[in-house]
Coordinates of C-alpha atoms and ligand atoms in Angstrom, one line a residue:
M1 CA 77.1 84.8 117.6
S2 CA 79.0 82.2 115.6
N3 CA 81.3 84.5 113.9
D4 CA 82.6 86.0 117.1
P5 CA 86.4 86.7 116.0
K6 CA 88.3 83.0 118.0
N7 CA 91.8 84.1 119.4
T8 CA 93.1 81.2 117.4
S9 CA 96.2 83.0 116.2
K10 CA 99.7 81.3 116.5
P11 CA 103.3 82.7 116.6
A12 CA 104.2 84.0 113.1
A13 CA 105.8 80.8 110.8
A14 CA 109.1 81.3 110.9
T15 CA 109.8 81.8 107.5
E16 CA 107.6 84.2 105.3
H17 CA 106.5 82.1 102.1
A18 CA 104.4 80.2 104.3
P19 CA 101.8 82.6 105.5
A20 CA 101.6 83.7 108.9
S21 CA 98.5 82.1 110.7
N22 CA 96.1 85.2 111.3
F23 CA 92.9 84.8 113.7
L24 CA 91.1 84.6 109.6
R25 CA 93.0 82.2 109.0
G26 CA 92.2 80.3 112.0
I27 CA 88.5 80.8 111.8
I28 CA 88.8 79.5 108.2
E29 CA 90.7 76.3 109.9
A30 CA 87.7 75.8 112.5
D31 CA 85.5 76.2 109.5
N32 CA 87.3 73.5 107.5
A33 CA 87.5 70.9 110.5
S34 CA 83.8 71.1 111.3
G35 CA 83.1 71.1 107.4
K36 CA 80.6 74.0 107.7
Y37 CA 81.3 75.3 104.1
A38 CA 81.8 71.6 102.7
N39 CA 79.6 70.4 100.1
R40 CA 78.1 73.0 99.0
S41 CA 77.0 73.9 95.4
D42 CA 76.0 76.9 93.4
A43 CA 71.9 77.2 92.0
L44 CA 73.4 75.3 88.7
G45 CA 74.1 72.5 91.0
R46 CA 78.2 73.0 90.1
P47 CA 80.3 71.9 93.6
L48 CA 81.3 75.3 95.4
P49 CA 84.5 75.5 97.3
A50 CA 84.9 75.5 101.0
V51 CA 86.2 78.6 100.8
V52 CA 85.1 81.7 99.0
T53 CA 86.1 85.3 99.5
R54 CA 85.8 88.8 98.0
F55 CA 87.3 92.0 97.4
P56 CA 83.8 94.7 97.3
P57 CA 85.1 98.1 96.9
E58 CA 83.3 100.9 95.5
P59 CA 83.8 102.0 92.0
N60 CA 84.2 106.1 93.5
G61 CA 88.4 106.4 93.6
Y62 CA 91.7 104.9 93.4
L63 CA 92.9 102.0 95.6
H64 CA 95.4 103.0 98.5
I65 CA 97.7 101.0 100.4
G66 CA 95.0 100.2 102.9
H67 CA 93.0 98.4 100.4
A68 CA 96.1 96.5 99.2
K69 CA 95.9 94.7 102.8
A70 CA 92.3 94.0 102.0
I71 CA 93.3 92.6 99.1
C72 CA 95.9 90.5 100.2
V73 CA 93.5 89.3 103.1
D74 CA 90.7 88.5 100.5
F75 CA 92.7 87.2 97.6
G76 CA 95.3 85.6 99.7
I77 CA 93.3 83.5 102.3
A78 CA 91.5 82.4 99.4
R79 CA 94.4 81.0 97.4
D80 CA 96.3 79.8 100.6
F81 CA 93.2 77.5 101.2
G82 CA 92.3 76.1 97.8
G83 CA 89.5 78.3 97.5
R84 CA 88.7 81.7 95.2
C85 CA 88.1 85.2 95.6
H86 CA 85.6 87.1 93.7
M87 CA 86.1 90.3 92.3
R88 CA 82.9 92.6 93.1
F89 CA 82.2 96.2 92.1
D90 CA 79.8 97.4 95.2
D91 CA 78.1 100.1 92.7
T92 CA 74.8 100.4 94.2
N93 CA 75.3 104.2 94.9
P94 CA 74.2 106.2 92.0
T95 CA 76.0 109.0 91.6
K96 CA 79.6 108.4 92.4
E97 CA 80.6 106.0 90.3
E98 CA 82.4 106.0 87.0
Q99 CA 84.2 103.3 85.0
E100 CA 87.3 104.8 84.7
Y101 CA 87.4 103.6 88.7
V102 CA 86.6 100.1 87.6
D103 CA 89.2 99.9 85.2
T104 CA 92.0 101.1 87.5
I105 CA 90.5 99.3 90.6
L106 CA 90.7 95.8 87.8
D107 CA 94.4 97.2 87.0
S108 CA 95.9 97.4 90.6
V109 CA 93.9 94.2 91.2
K110 CA 96.2 92.4 88.6
W111 CA 99.4 94.4 88.9
L112 CA 99.6 93.2 93.1
G113 CA 99.2 89.5 91.6
F114 CA 96.1 88.8 92.2
D115 CA 93.5 87.3 90.0
W116 CA 89.7 86.5 89.6
K117 CA 89.9 84.0 87.1
D118 CA 90.6 80.1 87.8
K119 CA 89.3 77.1 86.2
S120 CA 86.1 77.5 87.3
G121 CA 85.4 80.5 85.2
E122 CA 85.6 84.7 85.9
H123 CA 84.7 85.9 89.1
L124 CA 84.2 89.5 88.4
Y125 CA 81.1 91.1 89.6
F126 CA 78.8 93.8 89.7
A127 CA 76.6 94.3 92.6
S128 CA 74.3 96.6 90.0
D129 CA 73.2 92.6 88.1
Y130 CA 71.5 91.9 91.6
F131 CA 68.9 94.7 91.5
D132 CA 66.1 92.4 90.7
K133 CA 66.9 90.1 93.2
F134 CA 67.4 92.9 96.1
Y135 CA 63.9 94.5 94.9
E136 CA 62.5 90.8 95.3
I137 CA 63.7 89.9 98.5
A138 CA 62.3 93.7 99.3
E139 CA 59.2 92.7 98.3
Y140 CA 59.2 90.0 100.5
L141 CA 60.4 91.1 103.1
I142 CA 57.2 93.9 103.1
T143 CA 54.9 91.0 102.8
A144 CA 56.2 89.2 105.5
G145 CA 55.8 92.1 108.0
H146 CA 59.9 92.3 108.2
A147 CA 59.9 95.5 106.6
Y148 CA 57.6 98.8 105.8
V149 CA 57.3 102.2 104.2
D150 CA 58.3 104.9 106.5
S151 CA 56.8 108.1 105.5
Q152 CA 57.9 110.5 107.9
S153 CA 60.0 113.8 107.2
A154 CA 63.8 113.1 107.5
D155 CA 64.1 115.5 110.4
D156 CA 61.0 113.5 112.2
M157 CA 62.9 110.4 111.2
A158 CA 66.3 111.2 113.3
K159 CA 64.7 112.8 115.7
N160 CA 63.1 109.6 116.2
R161 CA 65.7 107.6 116.4
G162 CA 66.9 108.6 119.6
N163 CA 70.7 108.1 120.7
F164 CA 73.1 106.0 123.1
G165 CA 71.6 106.6 125.5
E166 CA 67.8 107.0 124.3
P167 CA 66.0 104.3 122.9
G168 CA 64.3 105.6 119.4
K169 CA 60.5 105.8 119.0
N170 CA 58.2 103.8 116.5
S171 CA 57.3 106.1 113.4
P172 CA 53.7 106.4 112.6
F173 CA 53.8 104.4 109.7
R174 CA 55.2 101.3 111.4
D175 CA 52.2 99.1 111.4
R176 CA 50.6 100.5 108.3
P177 CA 49.2 97.1 106.8
A178 CA 51.7 95.5 104.4
T179 CA 49.6 95.5 101.5
E180 CA 49.4 99.0 101.7
S181 CA 53.5 99.4 102.3
L182 CA 53.6 96.7 99.2
D183 CA 51.5 98.8 97.2
L184 CA 53.6 102.4 97.9
F185 CA 57.3 100.6 97.6
R186 CA 56.1 99.7 93.8
R187 CA 54.7 103.1 93.0
M188 CA 58.3 104.3 94.5
K189 CA 60.1 102.0 91.9
A190 CA 58.0 102.9 89.1
G191 CA 58.9 106.8 89.6
E192 CA 55.7 108.4 91.5
F193 CA 57.6 110.4 94.1
K194 CA 60.5 112.7 94.5
D195 CA 63.6 111.8 96.6
G196 CA 63.2 111.2 100.2
E197 CA 59.0 111.3 100.1
H198 CA 59.3 107.7 101.3
I199 CA 61.9 105.1 102.2
V200 CA 61.9 101.1 103.5
R201 CA 62.7 100.5 106.4
A202 CA 63.7 96.5 108.3
K203 CA 61.4 96.5 111.2
I204 CA 64.0 95.2 114.1
D205 CA 63.7 97.3 117.2
M206 CA 63.1 100.6 117.5
A207 CA 64.7 100.6 121.1
S208 CA 67.7 98.1 120.5
P209 CA 71.0 99.6 121.9
N210 CA 72.4 98.6 118.6
M211 CA 71.8 101.8 116.8
N212 CA 72.0 100.1 113.3
M213 CA 68.9 98.3 114.7
R214 CA 66.8 100.7 115.3
D215 CA 64.7 99.4 111.9
P216 CA 67.7 100.7 109.2
A217 CA 66.5 101.6 105.7
I218 CA 66.7 99.2 103.5
Y219 CA 65.6 101.3 100.0
R220 CA 66.0 104.9 99.5
I221 CA 64.5 107.0 96.4
R222 CA 66.9 108.4 94.4
H223 CA 66.2 109.8 90.7
A224 CA 70.2 109.2 89.6
H225 CA 71.4 107.9 86.6
H226 CA 73.9 104.7 87.3
H227 CA 77.2 104.2 85.1
R228 CA 75.8 100.5 84.5
T229 CA 72.1 100.7 84.8
G230 CA 71.1 103.7 83.4
D231 CA 67.7 105.5 83.9
K232 CA 66.1 101.7 84.8
W233 CA 66.1 102.5 88.6
C234 CA 65.1 105.5 90.8
I235 CA 65.3 103.2 94.1
Y236 CA 68.4 102.3 95.7
P237 CA 69.1 99.9 98.4
M238 CA 71.4 100.6 101.1
Y239 CA 74.8 99.1 101.5
D240 CA 73.8 97.5 104.6
Y241 CA 71.0 95.5 103.1
A242 CA 72.3 94.8 99.6
H243 CA 76.2 94.2 101.5
P244 CA 74.7 90.2 102.9
L245 CA 72.7 89.7 100.0
E246 CA 75.8 90.4 97.4
D247 CA 77.9 87.8 99.6
A248 CA 74.8 85.2 99.7
I249 CA 74.1 85.4 95.9
E250 CA 77.8 84.9 95.0
N251 CA 77.7 82.2 97.9
I252 CA 80.6 83.5 99.5
S253 CA 82.0 81.4 102.6
H254 CA 84.0 84.5 104.8
S255 CA 83.2 87.7 104.1
F256 CA 86.0 89.7 105.6
C257 CA 85.7 93.6 106.4
T258 CA 87.2 96.4 108.5
L259 CA 86.3 97.0 112.2
E260 CA 83.8 99.9 111.5
F261 CA 81.2 97.0 110.4
Q262 CA 81.6 95.0 113.3
D263 CA 78.3 97.0 115.0
H264 CA 76.4 96.5 111.6
R265 CA 76.9 92.5 111.8
P266 CA 74.1 92.1 113.4
F267 CA 71.5 93.4 110.8
Y268 CA 73.9 91.7 108.4
D269 CA 73.0 88.0 109.8
W270 CA 69.0 89.8 110.3
V271 CA 69.1 90.3 106.5
L272 CA 70.6 86.7 105.8
E273 CA 68.8 84.8 108.6
R274 CA 65.0 86.9 107.1
A275 CA 66.0 85.9 103.6
A276 CA 66.7 82.4 103.7
E277 CA 63.5 81.8 106.0
G278 CA 61.9 83.2 102.5
G279 CA 64.0 80.7 100.5
F280 CA 66.2 83.1 98.5
F281 CA 69.2 81.3 100.2
K282 CA 70.6 78.3 101.7
R283 CA 72.1 77.7 104.8
P284 CA 75.1 77.8 105.4
L285 CA 74.9 81.4 105.2
P286 CA 78.2 83.7 104.4
D287 CA 79.9 84.7 107.7
Q288 CA 81.2 88.3 108.2
T289 CA 84.5 88.7 110.2
E290 CA 85.7 92.2 111.0
F291 CA 89.8 93.0 110.9
A292 CA 91.5 96.2 111.7
R293 CA 92.5 98.6 109.1
L294 CA 95.7 99.3 108.1
N295 CA 96.9 102.8 109.1
L296 CA 100.3 103.9 107.9
T297 CA 102.1 107.0 109.1
Y298 CA 102.9 109.7 107.2
A299 CA 100.1 108.7 105.0
I300 CA 96.5 109.1 104.7
T301 CA 94.0 106.4 103.6
S302 CA 90.7 108.3 103.0
K303 CA 89.7 108.7 99.3
R304 CA 88.4 111.8 100.2
K305 CA 90.9 113.4 101.6
L306 CA 93.4 111.7 98.7
R307 CA 91.2 113.5 96.2
Q308 CA 91.5 116.8 98.2
L309 CA 95.7 116.7 97.3
I310 CA 94.8 116.4 93.8
D311 CA 92.2 118.8 93.6
E312 CA 94.0 121.2 95.1
N313 CA 97.4 120.6 93.0
I314 CA 99.3 119.7 95.9
V315 CA 100.2 116.2 94.1
D316 CA 100.4 115.9 90.5
G317 CA 97.6 113.1 90.1
W318 CA 96.4 109.9 91.5
D319 CA 99.3 108.3 90.3
D320 CA 101.8 110.9 91.7
P321 CA 104.8 109.1 93.3
R322 CA 104.2 110.6 96.6
M323 CA 100.6 109.3 96.8
P324 CA 99.8 106.4 99.0
T325 CA 97.3 104.7 96.2
I326 CA 98.2 101.5 94.3
V327 CA 99.0 103.5 91.1
G328 CA 101.1 106.1 93.2
I329 CA 103.2 103.9 94.7
R330 CA 103.6 101.8 91.4
R331 CA 104.8 104.3 89.8
R332 CA 107.2 105.4 92.4
G333 CA 108.8 102.0 92.5
F334 CA 107.5 99.6 94.8
T335 CA 106.8 95.8 93.4
P336 CA 103.9 93.9 94.2
E337 CA 106.1 91.4 96.0
S338 CA 107.2 94.2 98.3
V339 CA 103.8 95.2 98.7
Q340 CA 102.7 91.5 99.4
L341 CA 105.6 91.1 101.8
F342 CA 104.6 94.3 103.2
C343 CA 101.1 93.0 104.0
E344 CA 102.4 89.5 105.4
R345 CA 104.5 91.2 108.1
V346 CA 102.1 93.5 109.0
G347 CA 99.4 90.7 110.0
V348 CA 96.3 90.9 110.6
A349 CA 94.8 92.2 114.0
K350 CA 91.6 92.9 115.6
S351 CA 91.7 96.2 117.2
D352 CA 93.3 99.4 115.1
S353 CA 96.7 100.4 115.2
W354 CA 99.1 101.9 113.4
I355 CA 101.9 100.9 111.1
D356 CA 104.9 102.5 110.7
M357 CA 105.6 103.8 107.1
S358 CA 109.5 102.1 107.5
T359 CA 107.9 98.7 108.0
L360 CA 106.7 99.0 104.0
E361 CA 110.3 100.7 102.8
G362 CA 111.6 97.7 104.8
A363 CA 109.8 95.3 102.9
L364 CA 110.5 97.6 99.5
R365 CA 114.9 97.2 100.5
D366 CA 114.1 93.8 101.4
D367 CA 112.9 92.8 97.7
L368 CA 114.9 94.8 95.8
D369 CA 118.3 94.3 97.4
E370 CA 118.0 90.8 96.0
K371 CA 116.8 91.9 92.6
A372 CA 117.9 95.1 91.5
P373 CA 121.0 95.6 89.6
R374 CA 123.5 98.2 90.6
A375 CA 124.6 101.3 89.1
T376 CA 126.7 104.6 89.9
A377 CA 124.5 107.5 90.1
V378 CA 126.3 111.5 91.1
L379 CA 123.0 113.4 92.2
R380 CA 125.2 116.2 93.7
P381 CA 127.5 116.3 91.1
L382 CA 131.4 118.3 91.0
K383 CA 134.0 117.9 88.8
L384 CA 137.3 116.1 89.7
I385 CA 139.9 116.3 87.4
I386 CA 142.6 114.2 87.1
D387 CA 145.6 116.4 85.9
N388 CA 147.9 113.4 85.2
F389 CA 145.4 111.1 83.4
P390 CA 146.3 111.2 79.7
D391 CA 143.8 113.9 77.7
N392 CA 142.1 111.4 75.3
L393 CA 142.6 108.3 77.2
V394 CA 139.1 106.3 77.7
D395 CA 139.8 103.3 80.2
E396 CA 137.5 100.7 80.9
C397 CA 136.5 99.5 84.4
S398 CA 134.1 97.1 85.6
A399 CA 131.6 96.0 88.4
P400 CA 129.0 93.4 89.1
V401 CA 126.1 93.9 88.5
H402 CA 124.7 92.8 91.6
P403 CA 127.3 92.0 94.8
H404 CA 125.9 88.7 95.8
H405 CA 125.2 87.2 92.4
P406 CA 128.4 86.9 90.1
D407 CA 126.5 85.1 87.6
R408 CA 124.6 88.3 86.7
G409 CA 127.9 89.2 85.0
H410 CA 129.4 92.8 84.6
R411 CA 128.6 96.3 83.6
H412 CA 131.4 98.6 82.1
F413 CA 132.0 101.9 82.1
P414 CA 134.8 104.1 81.3
I415 CA 137.4 106.2 83.3
T416 CA 138.4 109.5 81.8
K417 CA 140.3 112.8 83.0
E418 CA 137.1 114.5 84.0
L419 CA 134.7 112.9 86.2
W420 CA 131.9 113.9 88.1
I421 CA 131.9 113.0 92.1
E422 CA 129.1 113.8 94.9
A423 CA 129.9 117.2 96.3
E424 CA 130.0 116.0 100.0
D425 CA 132.7 114.0 98.8
F426 CA 135.3 116.8 98.9
M427 CA 136.1 119.0 101.8
E428 CA 139.0 121.8 101.1
T429 CA 139.1 121.9 104.9
P430 CA 138.2 118.1 106.3
S431 CA 136.4 118.1 109.7
K432 CA 137.3 115.0 112.2
G433 CA 136.8 111.5 110.7
Y434 CA 136.7 112.6 107.4
F435 CA 138.5 110.4 105.0
R436 CA 137.1 111.3 101.7
L437 CA 138.6 113.6 99.3
F438 CA 141.1 117.0 100.9
P439 CA 144.3 118.2 99.9
G440 CA 146.8 115.6 100.3
N441 CA 144.7 112.6 101.2
K442 CA 144.0 109.4 99.0
V443 CA 140.8 107.9 98.0
R444 CA 139.9 104.6 95.9
L445 CA 137.6 105.6 92.8
R446 CA 135.1 102.9 93.2
Y447 CA 136.2 100.1 90.5
G448 CA 138.9 102.7 89.3
Y449 CA 142.3 103.9 90.7
V450 CA 143.4 105.4 94.1
V451 CA 143.8 109.4 93.2
E452 CA 145.4 111.9 95.5
C453 CA 143.8 114.9 96.1
T454 CA 145.8 118.1 95.2
G455 CA 143.6 121.1 95.7
C456 CA 140.1 122.9 94.1
D457 CA 139.2 125.5 91.8
K458 CA 137.0 128.0 93.2
D459 CA 134.8 130.8 91.7
A460 CA 134.7 134.5 92.6
D461 CA 132.7 133.7 95.7
G462 CA 134.7 131.3 96.7
K463 CA 132.6 128.5 96.0
V464 CA 134.3 125.5 95.1
I465 CA 133.8 124.2 91.2
A466 CA 136.5 121.5 90.9
V467 CA 138.8 119.5 92.3
H468 CA 142.2 118.4 91.3
C469 CA 143.6 115.0 91.9
N470 CA 146.4 112.8 90.3
Y471 CA 145.9 108.7 90.4
F472 CA 148.6 106.1 90.7
A473 CA 148.6 104.2 87.0
D474 CA 149.2 100.5 88.8
S475 CA 146.1 100.8 91.3
K476 CA 143.7 99.6 89.6
S477 CA 140.9 97.6 91.0
G478 CA 141.1 94.1 90.2
T479 CA 144.8 94.2 89.3
E480 CA 147.7 93.0 91.3
G481 CA 148.9 96.7 92.0
A482 CA 145.4 97.7 93.6
N483 CA 146.5 96.0 96.9
N484 CA 150.4 98.0 97.4
Y485 CA 147.4 100.8 98.5
K486 CA 145.4 101.1 101.5
V487 CA 143.0 103.8 101.7
K488 CA 140.3 104.6 104.0
G489 CA 137.9 106.5 101.9
N490 CA 135.5 105.1 98.7
I491 CA 134.3 106.9 96.3
H492 CA 131.7 106.8 93.3
W493 CA 132.0 108.5 90.2
V494 CA 131.0 108.8 86.4
S495 CA 133.3 109.9 83.1
A496 CA 132.1 113.6 82.8
T497 CA 131.9 112.7 78.9
H498 CA 130.3 109.5 79.0
A499 CA 127.9 110.0 81.4
L500 CA 124.1 109.9 80.8
E501 CA 122.4 113.1 82.1
A502 CA 119.2 112.9 83.4
Q503 CA 116.4 113.9 85.8
V504 CA 115.8 112.2 89.0
R505 CA 112.9 113.0 91.6
L506 CA 114.1 112.5 95.1
Y507 CA 110.8 112.0 96.9
D508 CA 110.2 111.3 100.4
R509 CA 107.6 111.5 102.6
L510 CA 104.8 113.4 101.9
F511 CA 104.0 114.3 105.4
T512 CA 106.5 115.4 108.2
D513 CA 103.6 114.2 110.7
P514 CA 103.0 110.3 111.7
H515 CA 99.8 110.7 112.0
P516 CA 98.5 113.9 109.4
D517 CA 95.0 113.7 109.5
A518 CA 94.3 112.3 113.4
G519 CA 91.9 113.2 115.6
G520 CA 90.3 115.5 112.9
K521 CA 93.5 117.8 112.0
D522 CA 93.9 119.7 109.0
F523 CA 96.4 117.7 107.2
K524 CA 97.8 120.0 104.9
L525 CA 99.5 121.7 108.0
A526 CA 101.7 118.7 107.9
L527 CA 102.6 118.5 104.2
N528 CA 106.5 117.8 103.6
P529 CA 108.0 120.9 101.8
N530 CA 110.4 118.4 100.7
A531 CA 108.8 115.7 99.4
K532 CA 109.7 116.3 96.2
E533 CA 113.2 117.6 94.6
V534 CA 113.9 117.6 90.9
I535 CA 117.3 117.2 90.0
T536 CA 119.8 116.7 87.3
A537 CA 122.0 114.1 87.6
Y538 CA 124.9 111.8 86.0
L539 CA 124.6 108.6 85.8
E540 CA 126.7 105.3 84.4
H541 CA 126.2 105.3 80.9
G542 CA 124.7 102.1 80.5
M543 CA 121.2 103.3 82.3
K544 CA 120.6 105.1 78.9
A545 CA 119.2 101.5 78.2
A546 CA 116.9 101.6 81.4
L547 CA 113.2 100.7 80.4
P548 CA 110.6 102.0 81.9
D549 CA 109.9 100.5 85.9
Q550 CA 113.3 98.8 86.0
K551 CA 114.8 99.4 89.5
F552 CA 118.3 99.8 90.4
Q553 CA 120.4 100.2 93.3
F554 CA 122.5 103.3 92.6
E555 CA 124.9 102.5 95.4
R556 CA 125.2 104.6 98.3
H557 CA 121.6 106.6 96.9
G558 CA 119.4 104.0 97.7
Y559 CA 116.4 102.4 95.1
F560 CA 115.5 104.5 91.7
V561 CA 113.1 103.5 89.2
A562 CA 112.8 104.7 85.4
D563 CA 109.4 106.4 85.9
R564 CA 106.7 104.3 83.9
V565 CA 105.0 107.9 82.1
D566 CA 108.0 110.2 81.7
S567 CA 110.9 108.2 80.4
Q568 CA 111.8 108.4 77.1
P569 CA 113.5 105.4 75.1
G570 CA 117.1 106.5 75.8
K571 CA 116.1 109.5 78.1
P572 CA 115.4 107.5 81.4
V573 CA 113.8 109.6 84.2
F574 CA 114.2 108.2 87.5
N575 CA 112.5 108.2 90.7
R576 CA 113.9 107.5 94.0
V577 CA 112.0 104.9 95.6
V578 CA 113.6 104.6 98.9
T579 CA 116.8 105.4 100.5
L580 CA 119.1 102.4 101.2
K581 CA 119.0 102.8 105.1
D582 CA 115.7 104.2 107.3
S583 CA 117.1 107.9 107.9
W584 CA 113.9 109.6 108.4
G585 CA 114.0 111.6 111.2
K586 CA 117.7 111.1 111.9
Ligands
LIG1 P1 87.7 105.0 101.5 O1 86.8 105.4 103.4 O2 88.8 105.7 101.7 O3 86.5 105.9 101.2 P2 86.5 102.3 102.0 O4 86.6 101.6 103.0 O5 85.2 103.2 101.6 O6 87.8 103.2 101.6 P3 85.7 100.8 99.9 O7 85.9 100.5 98.2 O8 84.6 100.5 100.4 O9 86.7 101.7 100.4 O10 86.8 98.9 100.4 C1 86.7 98.0 99.8 C2 87.2 97.5 100.9 O11 88.6 97.7 101.4 C3 86.2 97.6 102.3 O12 86.4 96.0 102.6 C4 87.1 98.2 103.1 O13 87.0 97.4 104.1 C5 88.9 97.5 102.6 N1 89.7 98.2 103.0 C6 89.7 100.1 102.8 N2 90.3 100.6 103.6 C7 91.2 99.6 104.2 C8 92.7 99.9 105.3 N3 93.2 101.1 105.3 N4 92.4 98.9 105.8 C9 91.9 97.7 105.5 N5 91.1 97.5 104.5 C10 90.7 98.8 103.9
LIG2 MG1 83.4 102.0 101.6

């Protein structure tokens, strides 16, 4: 078969901006070299690019990170080869689809940075717009003897299908005259029959070793309302029949899909060959090529299972920041660039494998390290009192917005007598190698002064409630005196009188098992109880101005984003996107 994947993959390109080659790109390069899809034109005679791909989701749920990979493949390859990618809703299944899903899917694709509009127009399509065409071609197939109406019961049909070791048996209706099948098909369309009474099947080979070629169904009766065509139809085409026709109607050149469709490819080609013989399409016909699904560790990427997490209130909705949905990772704080970078790094493979969650997180760190302004946040606050600091003094300190980009300027924040520090930055009795605050030790308050710890206050239970220290007035960072102090510890802080109190949500992986649903396991047994912790933190007061979706690196802690849903003007709520280092399980 002409579209067997050819292994023409080259080693990954050295720079990540030049897209790494992969076997899909290799196929396109070969087709371009042979001119296979050159000089085509559409039905109106307008020239077609040699690369036309499509992204064809079913509008029955929210897109997830696996779809992001398909989007990067379909749209990314079209972009890189000067072609175009069609945004197509595969809405041939009437009962499951809703407008809400159409809207969110469009929004997610745009957010990822892709567009179905180009200078040739807007390439947004709905498979349901082709229902008349699908019907017309089915009538042709019946007339030409390539399809028939089968009237067996569902049970008999299943029984006569055979199985892997055993050929199927022809239906007693297989050889009914074409005119009789055609009449029945028209009456199916007219609504004369109940669901399941008849079905249209392709006439191929009931003994084929490929089960998908044993006279697969192409049309069924379904008295159901469709979100776009309403009650016009009570028969609907099967996915395997409709999909190749959708591709051909839209002049798709390269139809990429995931590996589970490999065994369906012979039928894909069969449908297109028959339709081309009938004069419905010109050659060259679209070419289907399969690539490996993205399986991400510590996540699940099945719409059905994701829906279960919502229905059972395990998460707070499709856009819960713990969800691997596009709306979820967006709210969590992932950037479109980091997702694209991730997809590039993962590449496309010809066999299924697991990609580690740390690869996704690593792409985010690499993207945000350069972009994210720095800020200070104290997440587990403990009071630090500088006893020799003048009571009402408000002294200004400053720090670079970004340590590698002096051009981005400085941020300013006050130091005062009472500060918040991290509870873990003090130990009354230090462990070996601990060089932060303990009685008698000196540390630098980052961007501020050197202080020497003098002791602590405790409550009735012996819990430390405040730490005391004295500062050295000539030790301020950025002044000459600073160099006279050599200390090992450097801790962050915010002024207790000026800090912004804010809700911070510490998110972590949703599952503790890298393969939560592998082998039919109950993924609910692997839920990470610590995947969401809500705390009240003290932030550098400038964070008051943070806008929804704005990302920061909270020094020493990780990357955080102002939540796009719950942040109010002057009152941001932050989500932890990811910690600074991959410390999972360590
Ligand atoms: P689910 O199984 O979760 O319902 P789906 O495959 O049925 O997902 P579709 O809406 O049919 O979802 O998918 C649209 C496109 O996205 C298809 O081409 C499909 O192959 C691709 N896709 C879906 N999941 C993944 C994945 N995990 N990795 C790569 N591509 C995927
Ligand atoms: Mg599907």
